[in-house]
Coordinates of C-alpha atoms in Angstrom, one line a residue:
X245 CA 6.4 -7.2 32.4
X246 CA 4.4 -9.4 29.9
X247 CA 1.6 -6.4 29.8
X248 CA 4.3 -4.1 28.6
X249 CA 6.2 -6.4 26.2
X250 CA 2.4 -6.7 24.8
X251 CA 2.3 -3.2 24.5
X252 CA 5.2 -3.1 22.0
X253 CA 4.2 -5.9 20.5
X254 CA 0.5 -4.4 19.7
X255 CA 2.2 -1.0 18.8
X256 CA 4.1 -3.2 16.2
X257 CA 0.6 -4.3 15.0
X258 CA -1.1 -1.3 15.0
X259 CA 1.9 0.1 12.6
X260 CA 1.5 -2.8 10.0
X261 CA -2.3 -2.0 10.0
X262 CA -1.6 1.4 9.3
X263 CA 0.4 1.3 6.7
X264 CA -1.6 -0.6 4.8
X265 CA -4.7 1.4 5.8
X266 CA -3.1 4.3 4.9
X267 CA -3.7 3.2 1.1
X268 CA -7.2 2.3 1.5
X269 CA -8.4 5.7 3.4
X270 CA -7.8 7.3 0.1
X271 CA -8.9 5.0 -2.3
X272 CA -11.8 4.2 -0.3
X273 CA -12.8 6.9 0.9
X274 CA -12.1 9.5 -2.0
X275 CA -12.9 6.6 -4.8
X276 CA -15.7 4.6 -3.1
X277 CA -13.8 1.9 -4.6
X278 CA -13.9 -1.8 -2.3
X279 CA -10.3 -2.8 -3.2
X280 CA -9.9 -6.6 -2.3
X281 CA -6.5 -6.5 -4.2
X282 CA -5.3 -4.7 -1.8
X283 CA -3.6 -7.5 0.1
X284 CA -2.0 -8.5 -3.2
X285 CA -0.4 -5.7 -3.2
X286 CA 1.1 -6.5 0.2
X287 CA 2.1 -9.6 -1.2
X288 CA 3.5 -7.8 -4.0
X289 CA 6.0 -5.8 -2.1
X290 CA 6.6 -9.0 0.3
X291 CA 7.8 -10.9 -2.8
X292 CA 9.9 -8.2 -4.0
X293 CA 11.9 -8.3 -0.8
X294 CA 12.4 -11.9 -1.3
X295 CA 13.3 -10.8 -4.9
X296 CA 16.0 -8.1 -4.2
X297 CA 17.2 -10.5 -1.5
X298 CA 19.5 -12.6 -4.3
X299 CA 21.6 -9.8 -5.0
X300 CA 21.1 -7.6 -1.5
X301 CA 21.6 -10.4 0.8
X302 CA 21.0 -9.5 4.3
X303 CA 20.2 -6.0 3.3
X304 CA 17.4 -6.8 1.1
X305 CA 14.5 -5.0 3.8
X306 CA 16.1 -1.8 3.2
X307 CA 16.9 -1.9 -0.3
X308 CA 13.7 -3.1 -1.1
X309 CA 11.8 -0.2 0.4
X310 CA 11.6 2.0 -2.6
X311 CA 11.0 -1.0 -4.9
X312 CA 8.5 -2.5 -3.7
X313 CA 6.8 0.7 -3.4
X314 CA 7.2 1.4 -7.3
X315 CA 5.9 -2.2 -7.7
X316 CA 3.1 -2.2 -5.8
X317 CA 2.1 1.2 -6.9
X318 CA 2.3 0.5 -10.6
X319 CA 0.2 -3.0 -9.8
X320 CA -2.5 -0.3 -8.5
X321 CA -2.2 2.2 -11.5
X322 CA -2.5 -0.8 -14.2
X323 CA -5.7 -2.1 -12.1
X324 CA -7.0 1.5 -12.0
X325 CA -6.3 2.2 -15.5
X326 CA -7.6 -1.2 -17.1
X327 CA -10.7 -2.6 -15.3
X328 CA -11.8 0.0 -11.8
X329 CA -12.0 3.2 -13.6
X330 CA -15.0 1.4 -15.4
X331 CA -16.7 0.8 -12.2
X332 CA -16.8 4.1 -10.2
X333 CA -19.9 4.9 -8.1
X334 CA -20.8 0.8 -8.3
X335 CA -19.1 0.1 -4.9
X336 CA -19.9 -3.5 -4.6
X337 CA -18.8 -4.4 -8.3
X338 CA -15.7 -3.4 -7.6
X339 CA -15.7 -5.4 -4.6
X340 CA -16.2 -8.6 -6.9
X341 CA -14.5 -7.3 -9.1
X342 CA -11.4 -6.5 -7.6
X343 CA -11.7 -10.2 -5.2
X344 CA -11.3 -11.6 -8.4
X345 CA -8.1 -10.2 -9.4
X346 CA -6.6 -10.8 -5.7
X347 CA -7.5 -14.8 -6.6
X348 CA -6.1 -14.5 -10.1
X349 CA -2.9 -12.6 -8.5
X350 CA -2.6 -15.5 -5.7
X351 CA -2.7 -17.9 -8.6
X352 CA -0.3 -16.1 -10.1
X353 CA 2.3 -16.0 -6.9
X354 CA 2.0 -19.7 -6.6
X355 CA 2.9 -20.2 -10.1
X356 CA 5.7 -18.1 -10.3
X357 CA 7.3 -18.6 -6.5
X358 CA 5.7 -21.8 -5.3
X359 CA 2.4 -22.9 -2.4
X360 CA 5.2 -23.1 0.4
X361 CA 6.5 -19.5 2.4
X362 CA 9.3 -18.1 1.7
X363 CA 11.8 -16.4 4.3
X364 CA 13.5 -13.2 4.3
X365 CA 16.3 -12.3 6.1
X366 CA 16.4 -9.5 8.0
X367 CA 19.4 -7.3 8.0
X368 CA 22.1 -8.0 11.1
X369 CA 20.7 -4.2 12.5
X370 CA 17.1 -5.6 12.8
X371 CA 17.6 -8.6 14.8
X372 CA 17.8 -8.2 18.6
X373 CA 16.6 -5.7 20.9
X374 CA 17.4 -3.8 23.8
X375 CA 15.1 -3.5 27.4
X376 CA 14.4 0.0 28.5
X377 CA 12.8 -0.1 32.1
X378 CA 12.1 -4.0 31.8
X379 CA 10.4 -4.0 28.3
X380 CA 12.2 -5.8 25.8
X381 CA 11.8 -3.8 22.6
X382 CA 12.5 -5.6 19.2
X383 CA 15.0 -3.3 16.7
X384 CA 12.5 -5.5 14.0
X385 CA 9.2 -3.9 15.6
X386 CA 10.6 -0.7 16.1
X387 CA 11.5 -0.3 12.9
X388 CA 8.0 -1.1 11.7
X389 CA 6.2 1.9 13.7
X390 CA 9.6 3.9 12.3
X391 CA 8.3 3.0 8.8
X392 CA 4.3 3.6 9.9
X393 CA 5.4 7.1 11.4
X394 CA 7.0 8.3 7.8
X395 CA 4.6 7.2 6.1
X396 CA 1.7 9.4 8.4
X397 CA 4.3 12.4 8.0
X398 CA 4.8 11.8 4.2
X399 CA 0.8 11.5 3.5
X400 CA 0.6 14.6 5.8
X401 CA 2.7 16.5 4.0
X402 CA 1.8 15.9 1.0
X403 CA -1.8 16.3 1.4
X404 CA -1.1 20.2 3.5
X405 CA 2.0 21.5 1.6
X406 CA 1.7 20.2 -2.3
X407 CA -1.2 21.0 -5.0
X408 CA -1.0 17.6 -6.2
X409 CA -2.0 17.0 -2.1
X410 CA -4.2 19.9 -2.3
X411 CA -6.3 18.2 -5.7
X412 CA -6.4 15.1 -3.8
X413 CA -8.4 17.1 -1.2
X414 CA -10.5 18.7 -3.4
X415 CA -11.5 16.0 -5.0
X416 CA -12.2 14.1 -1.6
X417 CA -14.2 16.3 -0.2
X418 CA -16.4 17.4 -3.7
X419 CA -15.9 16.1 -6.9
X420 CA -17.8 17.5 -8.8
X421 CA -17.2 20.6 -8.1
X422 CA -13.8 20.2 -7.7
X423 CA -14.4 18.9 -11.9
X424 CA -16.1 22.2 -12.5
X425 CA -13.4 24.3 -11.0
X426 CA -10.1 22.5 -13.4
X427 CA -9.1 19.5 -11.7
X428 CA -8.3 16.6 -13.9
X429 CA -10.2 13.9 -11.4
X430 CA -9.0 11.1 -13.8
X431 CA -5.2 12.0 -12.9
X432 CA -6.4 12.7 -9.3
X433 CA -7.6 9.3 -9.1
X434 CA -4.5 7.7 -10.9
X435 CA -1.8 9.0 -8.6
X436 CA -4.2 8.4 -5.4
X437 CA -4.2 4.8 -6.4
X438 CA -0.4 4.6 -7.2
X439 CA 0.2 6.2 -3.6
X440 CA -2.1 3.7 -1.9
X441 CA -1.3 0.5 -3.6
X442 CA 2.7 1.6 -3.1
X443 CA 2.1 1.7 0.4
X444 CA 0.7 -1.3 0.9
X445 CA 4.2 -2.7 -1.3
X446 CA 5.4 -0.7 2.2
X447 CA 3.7 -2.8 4.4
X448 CA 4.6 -6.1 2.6
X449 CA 8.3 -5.4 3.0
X450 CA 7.3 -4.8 7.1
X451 CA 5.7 -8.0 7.2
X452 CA 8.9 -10.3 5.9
X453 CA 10.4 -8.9 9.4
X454 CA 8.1 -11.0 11.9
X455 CA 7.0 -13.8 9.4
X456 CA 7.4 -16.1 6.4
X457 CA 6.1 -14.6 3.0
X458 CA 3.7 -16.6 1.0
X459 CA 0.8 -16.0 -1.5
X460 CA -1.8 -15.4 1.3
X461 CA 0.1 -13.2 3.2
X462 CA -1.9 -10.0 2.3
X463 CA -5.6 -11.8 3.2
X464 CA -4.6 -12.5 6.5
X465 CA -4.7 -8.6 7.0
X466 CA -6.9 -7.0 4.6
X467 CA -10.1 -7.4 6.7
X468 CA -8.5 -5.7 9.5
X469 CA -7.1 -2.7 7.5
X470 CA -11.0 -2.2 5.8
X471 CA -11.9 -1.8 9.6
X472 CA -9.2 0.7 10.7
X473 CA -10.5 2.9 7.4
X474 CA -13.8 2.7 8.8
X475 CA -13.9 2.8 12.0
X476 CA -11.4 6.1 11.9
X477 CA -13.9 7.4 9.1
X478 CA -13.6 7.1 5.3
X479 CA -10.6 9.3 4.2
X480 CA -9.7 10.9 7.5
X481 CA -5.8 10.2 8.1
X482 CA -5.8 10.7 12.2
X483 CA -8.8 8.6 12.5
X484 CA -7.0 6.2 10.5
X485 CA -4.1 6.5 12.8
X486 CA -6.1 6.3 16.3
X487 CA -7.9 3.1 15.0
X488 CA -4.9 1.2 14.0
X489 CA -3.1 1.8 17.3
X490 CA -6.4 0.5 18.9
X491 CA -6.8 -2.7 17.0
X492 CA -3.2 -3.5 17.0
X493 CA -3.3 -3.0 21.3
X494 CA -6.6 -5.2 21.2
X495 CA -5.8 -7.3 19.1
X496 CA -2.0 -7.8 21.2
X497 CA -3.5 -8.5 24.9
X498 CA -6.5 -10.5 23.3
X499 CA -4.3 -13.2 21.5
X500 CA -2.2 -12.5 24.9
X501 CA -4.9 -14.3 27.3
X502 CA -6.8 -16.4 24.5
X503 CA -5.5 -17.1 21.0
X504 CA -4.8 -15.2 17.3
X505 CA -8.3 -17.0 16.5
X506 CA -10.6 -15.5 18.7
X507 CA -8.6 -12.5 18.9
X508 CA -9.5 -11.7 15.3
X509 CA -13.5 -12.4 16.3
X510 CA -13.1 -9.7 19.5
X511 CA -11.1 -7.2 17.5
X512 CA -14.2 -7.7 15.3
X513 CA -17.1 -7.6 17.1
X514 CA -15.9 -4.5 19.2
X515 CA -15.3 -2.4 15.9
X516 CA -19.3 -3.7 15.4
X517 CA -21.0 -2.8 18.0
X518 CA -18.5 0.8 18.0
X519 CA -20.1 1.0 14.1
X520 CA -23.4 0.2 16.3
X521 CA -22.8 4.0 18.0
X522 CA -21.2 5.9 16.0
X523 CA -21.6 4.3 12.3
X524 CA -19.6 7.3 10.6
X525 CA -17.0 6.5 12.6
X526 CA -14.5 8.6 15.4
X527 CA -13.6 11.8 12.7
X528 CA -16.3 12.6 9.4
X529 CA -15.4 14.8 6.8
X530 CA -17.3 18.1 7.2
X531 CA -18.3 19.6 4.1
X532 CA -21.3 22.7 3.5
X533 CA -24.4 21.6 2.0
X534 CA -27.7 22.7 1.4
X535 CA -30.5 21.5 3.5

């Protein structure tokens, strides 16, 4: 049953990688902004957890949830606000810029928590698991695709059922014209990035479930989630959601019969040579245009 325990274990994956890709669809494909901070922010709600885990004890993971998002979120508004907002339509500045800031941010970790990991622990109804039909199925994993699923239904809703989700659309698809016709873009773009840096606080809470937490805990992720965002296609939430489950399965039964080094170089040459056929990736937005 090793094949199916890898199958949970690459769901698991995929729901990490979503999660934090779920920030970077938006902000990347709505902004056209490169955000290497984006594992900071990870890190960001990681460390929170470890934070809220001197007066939550065991229950910190839960607890932390909500802070970590408003942590991580407000990290991405002051970023936005104070240094990216200069630099929209210059895609690769704010890819050097923003690299900067995720080294000045790791500085800043090590300073304030220490070089060596951290641990969290988890709360006594996260540790263990149950088999159904052979599989042993971690409560910990489970609880991390739990986590990726409300997050897809939240963004979903959001995006379908409220004008603030509706404005983010508009100005996704056009924004110019979405200008023209009364949107404030410059809020537009402030609440996108508070949404998308908070879940990526999400995602760093997650990660203190299946590892130690330490100031280079978002890197070791961030190149994976830029190629979930574009190999779905920039700002399309159920591409987004197909390639994450597909790396995370890949990236399982690779490491399976090899190791979490070459792995990584599979997961991305396949995404490479899949850029090679279809280079706007599986869904593009459709928009009218003149010809």
């Amino acid at each position: 049953m090793t094949i199916a325990n890898q199958f949970v274990t690459g769901l698991s994956i995929g729901a990490v990688l979503l999660l934090i890709a779920l920030g970077l669809t938006f902000t990347f494909g709505q902004m056209g902004v490169i955000n290497m901070a984006h594992g900071e922010f990870i890190m960001a709600g990681a460390y929170t957890t470890y934070m809220v885990q001197s007066f939550a004890g065991d229950q910190a993971v839960p607890v932390a949830l909500p802070v970590a998002f408003l942590v991580a979120g407000g990290m991405g508004l002051i970023l936005e606000r104070l240094l990216v907002r200069r630099f929209y339509g210059r895609p690769l500045d704010t890819l050097l810029l923003t690299w900067g800031v995720s080294l000045v941010l790791q500085q800043l970790a090590i300073d304030l928590f220490g070089a060596p990991n951290v641990q969290v622990t988890a709360p006594g109804w996260l540790r263990g698991g149950f088999d159904l039909f052979g599989v042993t199925v971690l409560y910990n994993r489970l609880f991390m695709m739990a986590l990726a699923v409300s997050g897809v239904v939240g963004i979903w809703l959001y995006l379908t059922r409220l004008s603030a989700g509706r404005r983010m659309r508009a100005v996704m698809q056009n924004r110019q014209l979405a200008a023209v016709s009364g949107v404030a873009t410059n809020r537009v773009d402030q609440l996108t990035f508070f949404i998308g840096s908070g879940l990526a606080g999400v995602a760093g809470v997650a990660l203190t479930l299946i590892g130690p937490v330490g100031p280079q805990i978002g890197t070791y992720y961030i190149v994976d989630a830029f190629l979930v965002v574009v190999a779905g296609g920039l700002g399309q939430l159920r591409g987004a959601v197909i390639a994450a489950v597909a790396l995370g399965l890949l990236n399982s039964y690779v490491e399976l019969w090899t190791n979490a080094s070459f792995a990584k170089v599979v997961v991305f040459a396949v995404i490479v040579g899949f850029l090679q056929v279809r280079p706007q990736g599986l869904f593009v937005l459709r928009s009218r245009a003149l010809t």
